[in-house]
N, CA, C, O and CB atoms as a CASP TS submission, in Angstrom:
PFRMAT TS
TARGET T0000
AUTHOR 0000-0000-0000
METHOD Language model
MODEL 1
PARENT N/A
ATOM      1  N   MET     1      -4.551 -10.617 -16.038  1.00  0.00           N
ATOM      2  CA  MET     1      -5.851  -9.623 -16.270  1.00  0.00           C
ATOM      3  C   MET     1      -6.250  -9.169 -14.870  1.00  0.00           C
ATOM      4  O   MET     1      -5.878  -9.827 -13.898  1.00  0.00           O
ATOM      5  CB  MET     1      -7.246 -10.418 -17.047  1.00  0.00           C
ATOM      6  N   ARG     2      -7.171  -7.809 -14.693  1.00  0.00           N
ATOM      7  CA  ARG     2      -7.662  -7.427 -13.545  1.00  0.00           C
ATOM      8  C   ARG     2      -9.155  -7.619 -13.894  1.00  0.00           C
ATOM      9  O   ARG     2      -9.591  -7.613 -15.045  1.00  0.00           O
ATOM     10  CB  ARG     2      -7.184  -6.009 -13.091  1.00  0.00           C
ATOM     11  N   GLU     3      -9.914  -7.794 -12.735  1.00  0.00           N
ATOM     12  CA  GLU     3     -11.497  -7.713 -12.877  1.00  0.00           C
ATOM     13  C   GLU     3     -12.036  -6.727 -12.718  1.00  0.00           C
ATOM     14  O   GLU     3     -11.913  -6.159 -11.633  1.00  0.00           O
ATOM     15  CB  GLU     3     -12.194  -8.391 -12.158  1.00  0.00           C
ATOM     16  N   ILE     4     -12.835  -6.162 -13.756  1.00  0.00           N
ATOM     17  CA  ILE     4     -13.304  -5.109 -13.928  1.00  0.00           C
ATOM     18  C   ILE     4     -14.794  -5.078 -13.148  1.00  0.00           C
ATOM     19  O   ILE     4     -15.037  -4.184 -12.338  1.00  0.00           O
ATOM     20  CB  ILE     4     -13.246  -4.890 -15.352  1.00  0.00           C
ATOM     21  N   THR     5     -15.586  -5.931 -13.404  1.00  0.00           N
ATOM     22  CA  THR     5     -17.196  -5.982 -12.643  1.00  0.00           C
ATOM     23  C   THR     5     -17.313  -7.587 -12.773  1.00  0.00           C
ATOM     24  O   THR     5     -16.554  -8.327 -13.400  1.00  0.00           O
ATOM     25  CB  THR     5     -18.762  -4.969 -13.643  1.00  0.00           C
ATOM     26  N   THR     6     -18.448  -7.938 -12.026  1.00  0.00           N
ATOM     27  CA  THR     6     -18.899  -8.994 -11.897  1.00  0.00           C
ATOM     28  C   THR     6     -20.335  -8.955 -11.830  1.00  0.00           C
ATOM     29  O   THR     6     -20.746  -8.102 -11.044  1.00  0.00           O
ATOM     30  CB  THR     6     -18.334  -9.524 -10.965  1.00  0.00           C
ATOM     31  N   LEU     7     -21.337  -9.712 -12.496  1.00  0.00           N
ATOM     32  CA  LEU     7     -22.656  -9.358 -12.353  1.00  0.00           C
ATOM     33  C   LEU     7     -23.425 -10.981 -12.076  1.00  0.00           C
ATOM     34  O   LEU     7     -23.072 -11.982 -12.699  1.00  0.00           O
ATOM     35  CB  LEU     7     -23.183  -8.428 -13.828  1.00  0.00           C
ATOM     36  N   THR     8     -24.330 -10.976 -11.206  1.00  0.00           N
ATOM     37  CA  THR     8     -24.939 -12.357 -11.045  1.00  0.00           C
ATOM     38  C   THR     8     -26.342 -12.018 -11.744  1.00  0.00           C
ATOM     39  O   THR     8     -26.855 -10.899 -11.721  1.00  0.00           O
ATOM     40  CB  THR     8     -25.058 -12.945  -9.327  1.00  0.00           C
ATOM     41  N   PHE     9     -26.931 -13.237 -12.420  1.00  0.00           N
ATOM     42  CA  PHE     9     -28.276 -13.037 -12.997  1.00  0.00           C
ATOM     43  C   PHE     9     -28.730 -14.539 -13.174  1.00  0.00           C
ATOM     44  O   PHE     9     -28.011 -15.537 -13.120  1.00  0.00           O
ATOM     45  CB  PHE     9     -28.269 -12.125 -14.459  1.00  0.00           C
ATOM     46  N   ILE    10     -30.229 -14.460 -13.419  1.00  0.00           N
ATOM     47  CA  ILE    10     -30.810 -15.799 -13.445  1.00  0.00           C
ATOM     48  C   ILE    10     -30.958 -15.974 -15.021  1.00  0.00           C
ATOM     49  O   ILE    10     -31.310 -14.934 -15.577  1.00  0.00           O
ATOM     50  CB  ILE    10     -32.287 -15.933 -12.551  1.00  0.00           C
ATOM     51  N   ASP    11     -30.773 -17.017 -15.819  1.00  0.00           N
ATOM     52  CA  ASP    11     -30.740 -17.319 -17.091  1.00  0.00           C
ATOM     53  C   ASP    11     -32.416 -17.367 -17.479  1.00  0.00           C
ATOM     54  O   ASP    11     -33.174 -18.156 -16.915  1.00  0.00           O
ATOM     55  CB  ASP    11     -29.849 -18.714 -17.309  1.00  0.00           C
ATOM     56  N   ASN    12     -32.740 -16.677 -18.227  1.00  0.00           N
ATOM     57  CA  ASN    12     -34.042 -16.853 -18.745  1.00  0.00           C
ATOM     58  C   ASN    12     -34.737 -18.108 -19.009  1.00  0.00           C
ATOM     59  O   ASN    12     -35.782 -18.458 -18.461  1.00  0.00           O
ATOM     60  CB  ASN    12     -34.055 -16.284 -19.779  1.00  0.00           C
ATOM     61  N   LYS    13     -33.966 -18.876 -20.040  1.00  0.00           N
ATOM     62  CA  LYS    13     -34.623 -20.196 -20.240  1.00  0.00           C
ATOM     63  C   LYS    13     -34.296 -21.138 -19.166  1.00  0.00           C
ATOM     64  O   LYS    13     -35.222 -21.753 -18.638  1.00  0.00           O
ATOM     65  CB  LYS    13     -34.237 -20.809 -21.546  1.00  0.00           C
ATOM     66  N   THR    14     -32.992 -21.340 -18.750  1.00  0.00           N
ATOM     67  CA  THR    14     -33.436 -22.593 -17.661  1.00  0.00           C
ATOM     68  C   THR    14     -33.498 -22.300 -16.093  1.00  0.00           C
ATOM     69  O   THR    14     -33.498 -23.128 -15.182  1.00  0.00           O
ATOM     70  CB  THR    14     -32.325 -23.828 -17.769  1.00  0.00           C
ATOM     71  N   LYS    15     -33.560 -20.648 -16.000  1.00  0.00           N
ATOM     72  CA  LYS    15     -33.948 -20.456 -14.613  1.00  0.00           C
ATOM     73  C   LYS    15     -32.856 -20.674 -13.667  1.00  0.00           C
ATOM     74  O   LYS    15     -33.086 -20.648 -12.458  1.00  0.00           O
ATOM     75  CB  LYS    15     -35.041 -21.326 -14.264  1.00  0.00           C
ATOM     76  N   SER    16     -31.599 -20.904 -14.160  1.00  0.00           N
ATOM     77  CA  SER    16     -30.550 -21.285 -13.392  1.00  0.00           C
ATOM     78  C   SER    16     -29.573 -19.975 -12.847  1.00  0.00           C
ATOM     79  O   SER    16     -29.562 -19.025 -13.630  1.00  0.00           O
ATOM     80  CB  SER    16     -29.774 -22.314 -14.268  1.00  0.00           C
ATOM     81  N   GLU    17     -28.885 -19.839 -11.800  1.00  0.00           N
ATOM     82  CA  GLU    17     -28.043 -18.804 -11.439  1.00  0.00           C
ATOM     83  C   GLU    17     -26.845 -18.918 -12.459  1.00  0.00           C
ATOM     84  O   GLU    17     -26.390 -20.000 -12.830  1.00  0.00           O
ATOM     85  CB  GLU    17     -27.621 -18.908  -9.903  1.00  0.00           C
ATOM     86  N   GLY    18     -26.260 -17.361 -12.984  1.00  0.00           N
ATOM     87  CA  GLY    18     -25.192 -17.313 -13.545  1.00  0.00           C
ATOM     88  C   GLY    18     -24.202 -16.310 -13.136  1.00  0.00           C
ATOM     89  O   GLY    18     -24.596 -15.642 -12.179  1.00  0.00           O
ATOM     90  N   VAL    19     -23.156 -16.034 -13.527  1.00  0.00           N
ATOM     91  CA  VAL    19     -22.258 -15.291 -13.260  1.00  0.00           C
ATOM     92  C   VAL    19     -21.617 -14.614 -14.740  1.00  0.00           C
ATOM     93  O   VAL    19     -21.522 -15.312 -15.750  1.00  0.00           O
ATOM     94  CB  VAL    19     -21.348 -16.110 -12.385  1.00  0.00           C
ATOM     95  N   PHE    20     -21.266 -13.403 -14.716  1.00  0.00           N
ATOM     96  CA  PHE    20     -20.712 -12.848 -16.120  1.00  0.00           C
ATOM     97  C   PHE    20     -19.863 -11.767 -15.424  1.00  0.00           C
ATOM     98  O   PHE    20     -20.212 -10.863 -14.665  1.00  0.00           O
ATOM     99  CB  PHE    20     -21.965 -12.198 -17.368  1.00  0.00           C
ATOM    100  N   ILE    21     -18.368 -12.194 -16.003  1.00  0.00           N
ATOM    101  CA  ILE    21     -17.560 -11.331 -15.324  1.00  0.00           C
ATOM    102  C   ILE    21     -16.861 -10.611 -16.392  1.00  0.00           C
ATOM    103  O   ILE    21     -17.015 -11.182 -17.472  1.00  0.00           O
ATOM    104  CB  ILE    21     -16.656 -12.009 -14.349  1.00  0.00           C
ATOM    105  N   ILE    22     -16.147  -9.555 -16.458  1.00  0.00           N
ATOM    106  CA  ILE    22     -15.509  -8.781 -17.275  1.00  0.00           C
ATOM    107  C   ILE    22     -14.026  -8.435 -16.551  1.00  0.00           C
ATOM    108  O   ILE    22     -13.894  -7.830 -15.487  1.00  0.00           O
ATOM    109  CB  ILE    22     -16.440  -7.554 -17.591  1.00  0.00           C
ATOM    110  N   LYS    23     -12.997  -8.943 -17.352  1.00  0.00           N
ATOM    111  CA  LYS    23     -11.859  -8.871 -17.122  1.00  0.00           C
ATOM    112  C   LYS    23     -10.922  -8.043 -18.305  1.00  0.00           C
ATOM    113  O   LYS    23     -11.298  -8.222 -19.463  1.00  0.00           O
ATOM    114  CB  LYS    23     -11.559 -10.188 -16.862  1.00  0.00           C
ATOM    115  N   ALA    24      -9.923  -7.293 -18.131  1.00  0.00           N
ATOM    116  CA  ALA    24      -9.030  -6.355 -18.871  1.00  0.00           C
ATOM    117  C   ALA    24      -7.603  -6.366 -18.628  1.00  0.00           C
ATOM    118  O   ALA    24      -7.202  -6.087 -17.498  1.00  0.00           O
ATOM    119  CB  ALA    24      -9.422  -5.073 -18.636  1.00  0.00           C
ATOM    120  N   SER    25      -6.637  -6.709 -19.721  1.00  0.00           N
ATOM    121  CA  SER    25      -5.182  -6.299 -19.357  1.00  0.00           C
ATOM    122  C   SER    25      -5.029  -5.242 -20.370  1.00  0.00           C
ATOM    123  O   SER    25      -5.920  -4.573 -20.893  1.00  0.00           O
ATOM    124  CB  SER    25      -3.972  -7.528 -19.463  1.00  0.00           C
ATOM    125  N   ASP    26      -3.689  -5.195 -20.574  1.00  0.00           N
ATOM    126  CA  ASP    26      -3.109  -3.808 -21.463  1.00  0.00           C
ATOM    127  C   ASP    26      -3.623  -3.943 -22.760  1.00  0.00           C
ATOM    128  O   ASP    26      -3.883  -2.942 -23.427  1.00  0.00           O
ATOM    129  CB  ASP    26      -1.384  -3.652 -21.636  1.00  0.00           C
ATOM    130  N   LYS    27      -3.798  -5.099 -23.193  1.00  0.00           N
ATOM    131  CA  LYS    27      -3.927  -5.392 -24.719  1.00  0.00           C
ATOM    132  C   LYS    27      -5.239  -6.391 -24.962  1.00  0.00           C
ATOM    133  O   LYS    27      -5.298  -6.930 -26.067  1.00  0.00           O
ATOM    134  CB  LYS    27      -2.446  -6.167 -25.304  1.00  0.00           C
ATOM    135  N   GLU    28      -6.078  -6.612 -24.196  1.00  0.00           N
ATOM    136  CA  GLU    28      -7.388  -7.273 -24.526  1.00  0.00           C
ATOM    137  C   GLU    28      -8.272  -7.364 -23.328  1.00  0.00           C
ATOM    138  O   GLU    28      -7.935  -7.124 -22.169  1.00  0.00           O
ATOM    139  CB  GLU    28      -7.175  -8.683 -25.088  1.00  0.00           C
ATOM    140  N   VAL    29      -9.514  -7.761 -23.777  1.00  0.00           N
ATOM    141  CA  VAL    29     -10.510  -7.772 -22.735  1.00  0.00           C
ATOM    142  C   VAL    29     -11.264  -9.236 -22.764  1.00  0.00           C
ATOM    143  O   VAL    29     -11.513  -9.943 -23.741  1.00  0.00           O
ATOM    144  CB  VAL    29     -11.558  -6.511 -22.973  1.00  0.00           C
ATOM    145  N   SER    30     -11.475  -9.402 -21.716  1.00  0.00           N
ATOM    146  CA  SER    30     -12.039 -11.103 -21.664  1.00  0.00           C
ATOM    147  C   SER    30     -13.303 -10.772 -20.895  1.00  0.00           C
ATOM    148  O   SER    30     -13.420  -9.903 -20.031  1.00  0.00           O
ATOM    149  CB  SER    30     -10.904 -12.462 -20.689  1.00  0.00           C
ATOM    150  N   LEU    31     -14.351 -11.712 -21.407  1.00  0.00           N
ATOM    151  CA  LEU    31     -15.700 -12.117 -20.976  1.00  0.00           C
ATOM    152  C   LEU    31     -15.975 -13.314 -20.482  1.00  0.00           C
ATOM    153  O   LEU    31     -16.121 -14.166 -21.358  1.00  0.00           O
ATOM    154  CB  LEU    31     -16.501 -12.019 -21.875  1.00  0.00           C
ATOM    155  N   TYR    32     -16.123 -13.757 -19.178  1.00  0.00           N
ATOM    156  CA  TYR    32     -16.424 -14.983 -18.656  1.00  0.00           C
ATOM    157  C   TYR    32     -18.017 -15.091 -18.320  1.00  0.00           C
ATOM    158  O   TYR    32     -18.624 -14.159 -17.794  1.00  0.00           O
ATOM    159  CB  TYR    32     -15.528 -15.194 -17.422  1.00  0.00           C
ATOM    160  N   LEU    33     -18.558 -16.183 -18.636  1.00  0.00           N
ATOM    161  CA  LEU    33     -19.857 -16.379 -18.599  1.00  0.00           C
ATOM    162  C   LEU    33     -20.077 -17.719 -17.940  1.00  0.00           C
ATOM    163  O   LEU    33     -19.651 -18.652 -18.620  1.00  0.00           O
ATOM    164  CB  LEU    33     -20.430 -16.261 -19.925  1.00  0.00           C
ATOM    165  N   SER    34     -20.700 -18.098 -16.647  1.00  0.00           N
ATOM    166  CA  SER    34     -21.075 -19.444 -16.159  1.00  0.00           C
ATOM    167  C   SER    34     -22.420 -19.629 -15.674  1.00  0.00           C
ATOM    168  O   SER    34     -22.915 -18.821 -14.889  1.00  0.00           O
ATOM    169  CB  SER    34     -20.232 -19.832 -15.130  1.00  0.00           C
ATOM    170  N   VAL    35     -22.941 -20.478 -16.024  1.00  0.00           N
ATOM    171  CA  VAL    35     -24.299 -20.784 -15.637  1.00  0.00           C
ATOM    172  C   VAL    35     -24.195 -22.142 -14.808  1.00  0.00           C
ATOM    173  O   VAL    35     -23.607 -23.153 -15.192  1.00  0.00           O
ATOM    174  CB  VAL    35     -25.286 -20.905 -16.959  1.00  0.00           C
ATOM    175  N   LEU    36     -24.943 -21.964 -13.472  1.00  0.00           N
ATOM    176  CA  LEU    36     -24.601 -23.051 -12.629  1.00  0.00           C
ATOM    177  C   LEU    36     -25.012 -24.654 -13.404  1.00  0.00           C
ATOM    178  O   LEU    36     -24.243 -25.615 -13.399  1.00  0.00           O
ATOM    179  CB  LEU    36     -25.463 -22.755 -11.150  1.00  0.00           C
ATOM    180  N   ASN    37     -26.003 -24.649 -13.859  1.00  0.00           N
ATOM    181  CA  ASN    37     -26.460 -26.016 -14.928  1.00  0.00           C
ATOM    182  C   ASN    37     -26.258 -25.807 -16.035  1.00  0.00           C
ATOM    183  O   ASN    37     -27.208 -25.903 -16.812  1.00  0.00           O
ATOM    184  CB  ASN    37     -27.840 -26.485 -15.041  1.00  0.00           C
ATOM    185  N   GLY    38     -25.052 -25.472 -16.494  1.00  0.00           N
ATOM    186  CA  GLY    38     -24.673 -25.291 -17.902  1.00  0.00           C
ATOM    187  C   GLY    38     -23.008 -25.696 -17.563  1.00  0.00           C
ATOM    188  O   GLY    38     -22.446 -26.361 -16.693  1.00  0.00           O
ATOM    189  N   GLY    39     -22.474 -24.730 -19.025  1.00  0.00           N
ATOM    190  CA  GLY    39     -21.024 -24.797 -19.162  1.00  0.00           C
ATOM    191  C   GLY    39     -20.750 -23.474 -18.813  1.00  0.00           C
ATOM    192  O   GLY    39     -21.611 -22.608 -18.655  1.00  0.00           O
ATOM    193  N   ASP    40     -19.194 -23.276 -18.658  1.00  0.00           N
ATOM    194  CA  ASP    40     -18.573 -21.983 -19.044  1.00  0.00           C
ATOM    195  C   ASP    40     -17.849 -21.841 -20.093  1.00  0.00           C
ATOM    196  O   ASP    40     -17.337 -22.802 -20.667  1.00  0.00           O
ATOM    197  CB  ASP    40     -17.852 -21.543 -18.201  1.00  0.00           C
ATOM    198  N   ILE    41     -17.704 -20.506 -20.508  1.00  0.00           N
ATOM    199  CA  ILE    41     -17.077 -19.968 -21.615  1.00  0.00           C
ATOM    200  C   ILE    41     -16.251 -18.655 -21.069  1.00  0.00           C
ATOM    201  O   ILE    41     -16.562 -17.818 -20.223  1.00  0.00           O
ATOM    202  CB  ILE    41     -18.186 -19.639 -22.758  1.00  0.00           C
ATOM    203  N   GLU    42     -15.220 -18.783 -21.783  1.00  0.00           N
ATOM    204  CA  GLU    42     -14.101 -17.359 -21.692  1.00  0.00           C
ATOM    205  C   GLU    42     -13.950 -16.887 -22.886  1.00  0.00           C
ATOM    206  O   GLU    42     -13.562 -17.653 -23.769  1.00  0.00           O
ATOM    207  CB  GLU    42     -12.530 -17.593 -21.178  1.00  0.00           C
ATOM    208  N   VAL    43     -14.208 -15.600 -23.160  1.00  0.00           N
ATOM    209  CA  VAL    43     -13.516 -15.091 -24.550  1.00  0.00           C
ATOM    210  C   VAL    43     -13.078 -13.601 -24.729  1.00  0.00           C
ATOM    211  O   VAL    43     -13.607 -12.520 -24.468  1.00  0.00           O
ATOM    212  CB  VAL    43     -14.513 -15.325 -25.714  1.00  0.00           C
ATOM    213  N   ARG    44     -11.704 -14.056 -25.368  1.00  0.00           N
ATOM    214  CA  ARG    44     -11.141 -13.138 -24.996  1.00  0.00           C
ATOM    215  C   ARG    44     -10.951 -12.312 -26.562  1.00  0.00           C
ATOM    216  O   ARG    44     -11.115 -12.966 -27.592  1.00  0.00           O
ATOM    217  CB  ARG    44      -9.908 -13.618 -24.106  1.00  0.00           C
ATOM    218  N   PHE    45     -10.552 -10.663 -26.629  1.00  0.00           N
ATOM    219  CA  PHE    45     -10.759 -10.214 -27.857  1.00  0.00           C
ATOM    220  C   PHE    45      -9.979  -8.613 -27.690  1.00  0.00           C
ATOM    221  O   PHE    45      -9.635  -8.150 -26.603  1.00  0.00           O
ATOM    222  CB  PHE    45     -12.487 -10.286 -28.246  1.00  0.00           C
ATOM    223  N   SER    46      -9.829  -8.032 -28.806  1.00  0.00           N
ATOM    224  CA  SER    46      -9.286  -6.894 -28.844  1.00  0.00           C
ATOM    225  C   SER    46     -10.143  -5.678 -28.300  1.00  0.00           C
ATOM    226  O   SER    46     -11.359  -5.839 -28.203  1.00  0.00           O
ATOM    227  CB  SER    46      -8.903  -6.753 -30.112  1.00  0.00           C
ATOM    228  N   GLU    47      -9.614  -4.556 -27.965  1.00  0.00           N
ATOM    229  CA  GLU    47     -10.268  -3.303 -27.311  1.00  0.00           C
ATOM    230  C   GLU    47     -11.054  -2.799 -28.285  1.00  0.00           C
ATOM    231  O   GLU    47     -12.136  -2.293 -27.990  1.00  0.00           O
ATOM    232  CB  GLU    47      -9.311  -2.192 -26.794  1.00  0.00           C
ATOM    233  N   GLU    48     -10.605  -2.870 -29.616  1.00  0.00           N
ATOM    234  CA  GLU    48     -11.530  -2.401 -30.956  1.00  0.00           C
ATOM    235  C   GLU    48     -12.768  -3.254 -31.176  1.00  0.00           C
ATOM    236  O   GLU    48     -13.805  -2.734 -31.589  1.00  0.00           O
ATOM    237  CB  GLU    48     -10.659  -2.522 -32.396  1.00  0.00           C
ATOM    238  N   ASN    49     -12.648  -5.088 -30.799  1.00  0.00           N
ATOM    239  CA  ASN    49     -13.998  -5.373 -30.844  1.00  0.00           C
ATOM    240  C   ASN    49     -14.632  -5.372 -29.593  1.00  0.00           C
ATOM    241  O   ASN    49     -15.789  -5.780 -29.495  1.00  0.00           O
ATOM    242  CB  ASN    49     -14.215  -6.536 -31.441  1.00  0.00           C
ATOM    243  N   ALA    50     -13.929  -4.909 -28.513  1.00  0.00           N
ATOM    244  CA  ALA    50     -14.811  -4.481 -27.295  1.00  0.00           C
ATOM    245  C   ALA    50     -15.990  -3.513 -27.633  1.00  0.00           C
ATOM    246  O   ALA    50     -17.210  -3.602 -27.497  1.00  0.00           O
ATOM    247  CB  ALA    50     -13.904  -3.751 -26.217  1.00  0.00           C
ATOM    248  N   LYS    51     -15.029  -2.411 -28.199  1.00  0.00           N
ATOM    249  CA  LYS    51     -16.233  -1.301 -28.524  1.00  0.00           C
ATOM    250  C   LYS    51     -17.103  -1.711 -29.518  1.00  0.00           C
ATOM    251  O   LYS    51     -18.128  -1.030 -29.522  1.00  0.00           O
ATOM    252  CB  LYS    51     -15.726   0.085 -29.022  1.00  0.00           C
ATOM    253  N   LYS    52     -17.067  -2.590 -30.377  1.00  0.00           N
ATOM    254  CA  LYS    52     -17.903  -2.864 -31.326  1.00  0.00           C
ATOM    255  C   LYS    52     -19.005  -3.658 -30.672  1.00  0.00           C
ATOM    256  O   LYS    52     -20.119  -3.709 -31.193  1.00  0.00           O
ATOM    257  CB  LYS    52     -17.238  -3.519 -32.429  1.00  0.00           C
ATOM    258  N   ILE    53     -18.707  -4.315 -29.474  1.00  0.00           N
ATOM    259  CA  ILE    53     -19.586  -5.248 -28.450  1.00  0.00           C
ATOM    260  C   ILE    53     -20.610  -4.269 -28.115  1.00  0.00           C
ATOM    261  O   ILE    53     -21.773  -4.309 -28.516  1.00  0.00           O
ATOM    262  CB  ILE    53     -18.766  -5.867 -26.992  1.00  0.00           C
ATOM    263  N   ILE    54     -20.048  -3.297 -27.272  1.00  0.00           N
ATOM    264  CA  ILE    54     -20.577  -2.279 -26.547  1.00  0.00           C
ATOM    265  C   ILE    54     -21.727  -1.361 -27.508  1.00  0.00           C
ATOM    266  O   ILE    54     -22.873  -1.137 -27.117  1.00  0.00           O
ATOM    267  CB  ILE    54     -19.298  -1.415 -26.016  1.00  0.00           C
ATOM    268  N   GLY    55     -21.201  -0.915 -28.760  1.00  0.00           N
ATOM    269  CA  GLY    55     -22.325  -0.537 -29.800  1.00  0.00           C
ATOM    270  C   GLY    55     -23.151  -1.330 -30.059  1.00  0.00           C
ATOM    271  O   GLY    55     -24.218  -0.746 -30.248  1.00  0.00           O
ATOM    272  N   GLY    56     -23.240  -2.464 -30.182  1.00  0.00           N
ATOM    273  CA  GLY    56     -24.263  -3.487 -30.402  1.00  0.00           C
ATOM    274  C   GLY    56     -24.962  -3.534 -29.204  1.00  0.00           C
ATOM    275  O   GLY    56     -26.156  -3.250 -29.305  1.00  0.00           O
ATOM    276  N   LEU    57     -24.587  -3.789 -28.195  1.00  0.00           N
ATOM    277  CA  LEU    57     -25.440  -3.705 -26.954  1.00  0.00           C
ATOM    278  C   LEU    57     -26.401  -2.579 -26.653  1.00  0.00           C
ATOM    279  O   LEU    57     -27.433  -2.634 -25.983  1.00  0.00           O
ATOM    280  CB  LEU    57     -24.605  -3.720 -25.899  1.00  0.00           C
ATOM    281  N   GLU    58     -25.824  -1.470 -27.324  1.00  0.00           N
ATOM    282  CA  GLU    58     -26.567  -0.186 -27.091  1.00  0.00           C
ATOM    283  C   GLU    58     -27.674  -0.066 -28.108  1.00  0.00           C
ATOM    284  O   GLU    58     -28.766   0.480 -27.948  1.00  0.00           O
ATOM    285  CB  GLU    58     -25.613   1.070 -27.186  1.00  0.00           C
ATOM    286  N   LYS    59     -27.174  -0.709 -29.251  1.00  0.00           N
ATOM    287  CA  LYS    59     -28.195  -0.669 -30.525  1.00  0.00           C
ATOM    288  C   LYS    59     -29.561  -1.630 -29.978  1.00  0.00           C
ATOM    289  O   LYS    59     -30.741  -1.323 -30.154  1.00  0.00           O
ATOM    290  CB  LYS    59     -27.336  -1.467 -32.147  1.00  0.00           C
ATOM    291  N   ALA    60     -29.118  -2.706 -29.363  1.00  0.00           N
ATOM    292  CA  ALA    60     -30.143  -3.529 -29.091  1.00  0.00           C
ATOM    293  C   ALA    60     -30.869  -3.125 -27.652  1.00  0.00           C
ATOM    294  O   ALA    60     -32.057  -3.435 -27.567  1.00  0.00           O
ATOM    295  CB  ALA    60     -29.579  -4.959 -29.125  1.00  0.00           C
ATOM    296  N   ILE    61     -30.410  -2.626 -26.796  1.00  0.00           N
ATOM    297  CA  ILE    61     -30.941  -1.823 -25.920  1.00  0.00           C
ATOM    298  C   ILE    61     -31.912  -0.591 -26.232  1.00  0.00           C
ATOM    299  O   ILE    61     -32.930  -0.337 -25.588  1.00  0.00           O
ATOM    300  CB  ILE    61     -29.943  -1.440 -25.328  1.00  0.00           C
ATOM    301  N   ASN    62     -31.427   0.136 -27.337  1.00  0.00           N
ATOM    302  CA  ASN    62     -32.392   1.276 -27.935  1.00  0.00           C
ATOM    303  C   ASN    62     -33.425   0.797 -28.929  1.00  0.00           C
ATOM    304  O   ASN    62     -34.318   1.440 -29.481  1.00  0.00           O
ATOM    305  CB  ASN    62     -31.555   2.382 -28.694  1.00  0.00           C
ATOM    306  N   LYS    63     -33.033  -0.748 -29.052  1.00  0.00           N
ATOM    307  CA  LYS    63     -34.291  -0.986 -29.965  1.00  0.00           C
ATOM    308  C   LYS    63     -34.077  -0.586 -31.678  1.00  0.00           C
ATOM    309  O   LYS    63     -34.944  -0.420 -32.536  1.00  0.00           O
ATOM    310  CB  LYS    63     -35.571   0.033 -29.294  1.00  0.00           C
ATOM    311  N   GLU    64     -32.663  -0.513 -31.781  1.00  0.00           N
ATOM    312  CA  GLU    64     -32.269  -0.046 -33.236  1.00  0.00           C
ATOM    313  C   GLU    64     -31.996  -1.172 -33.922  1.00  0.00           C
ATOM    314  O   GLU    64     -30.981  -1.108 -34.617  1.00  0.00           O
ATOM    315  CB  GLU    64     -31.052   0.901 -33.359  1.00  0.00           C
ATOM    316  N   ILE    65     -32.605  -2.198 -33.936  1.00  0.00           N
ATOM    317  CA  ILE    65     -32.289  -3.247 -34.917  1.00  0.00           C
ATOM    318  C   ILE    65     -33.399  -3.533 -35.555  1.00  0.00           C
ATOM    319  O   ILE    65     -33.401  -4.390 -36.438  1.00  0.00           O
ATOM    320  CB  ILE    65     -31.735  -4.441 -34.398  1.00  0.00           C
TER
END
């Protein structure tokens, strides 16, 4: 998998530093989330589901919920 982008952030609840990494291969997309004072998680899914996630994020940003 190749790394597409990396974002650093502060978790609103714990005020801990975190990192969010998006990776991709020819067949799937991977999201990696790590918080300094918490756990790590990596989720892999199809391109079709990645598009659904993008659509959901756009609706949330535009307050379409």
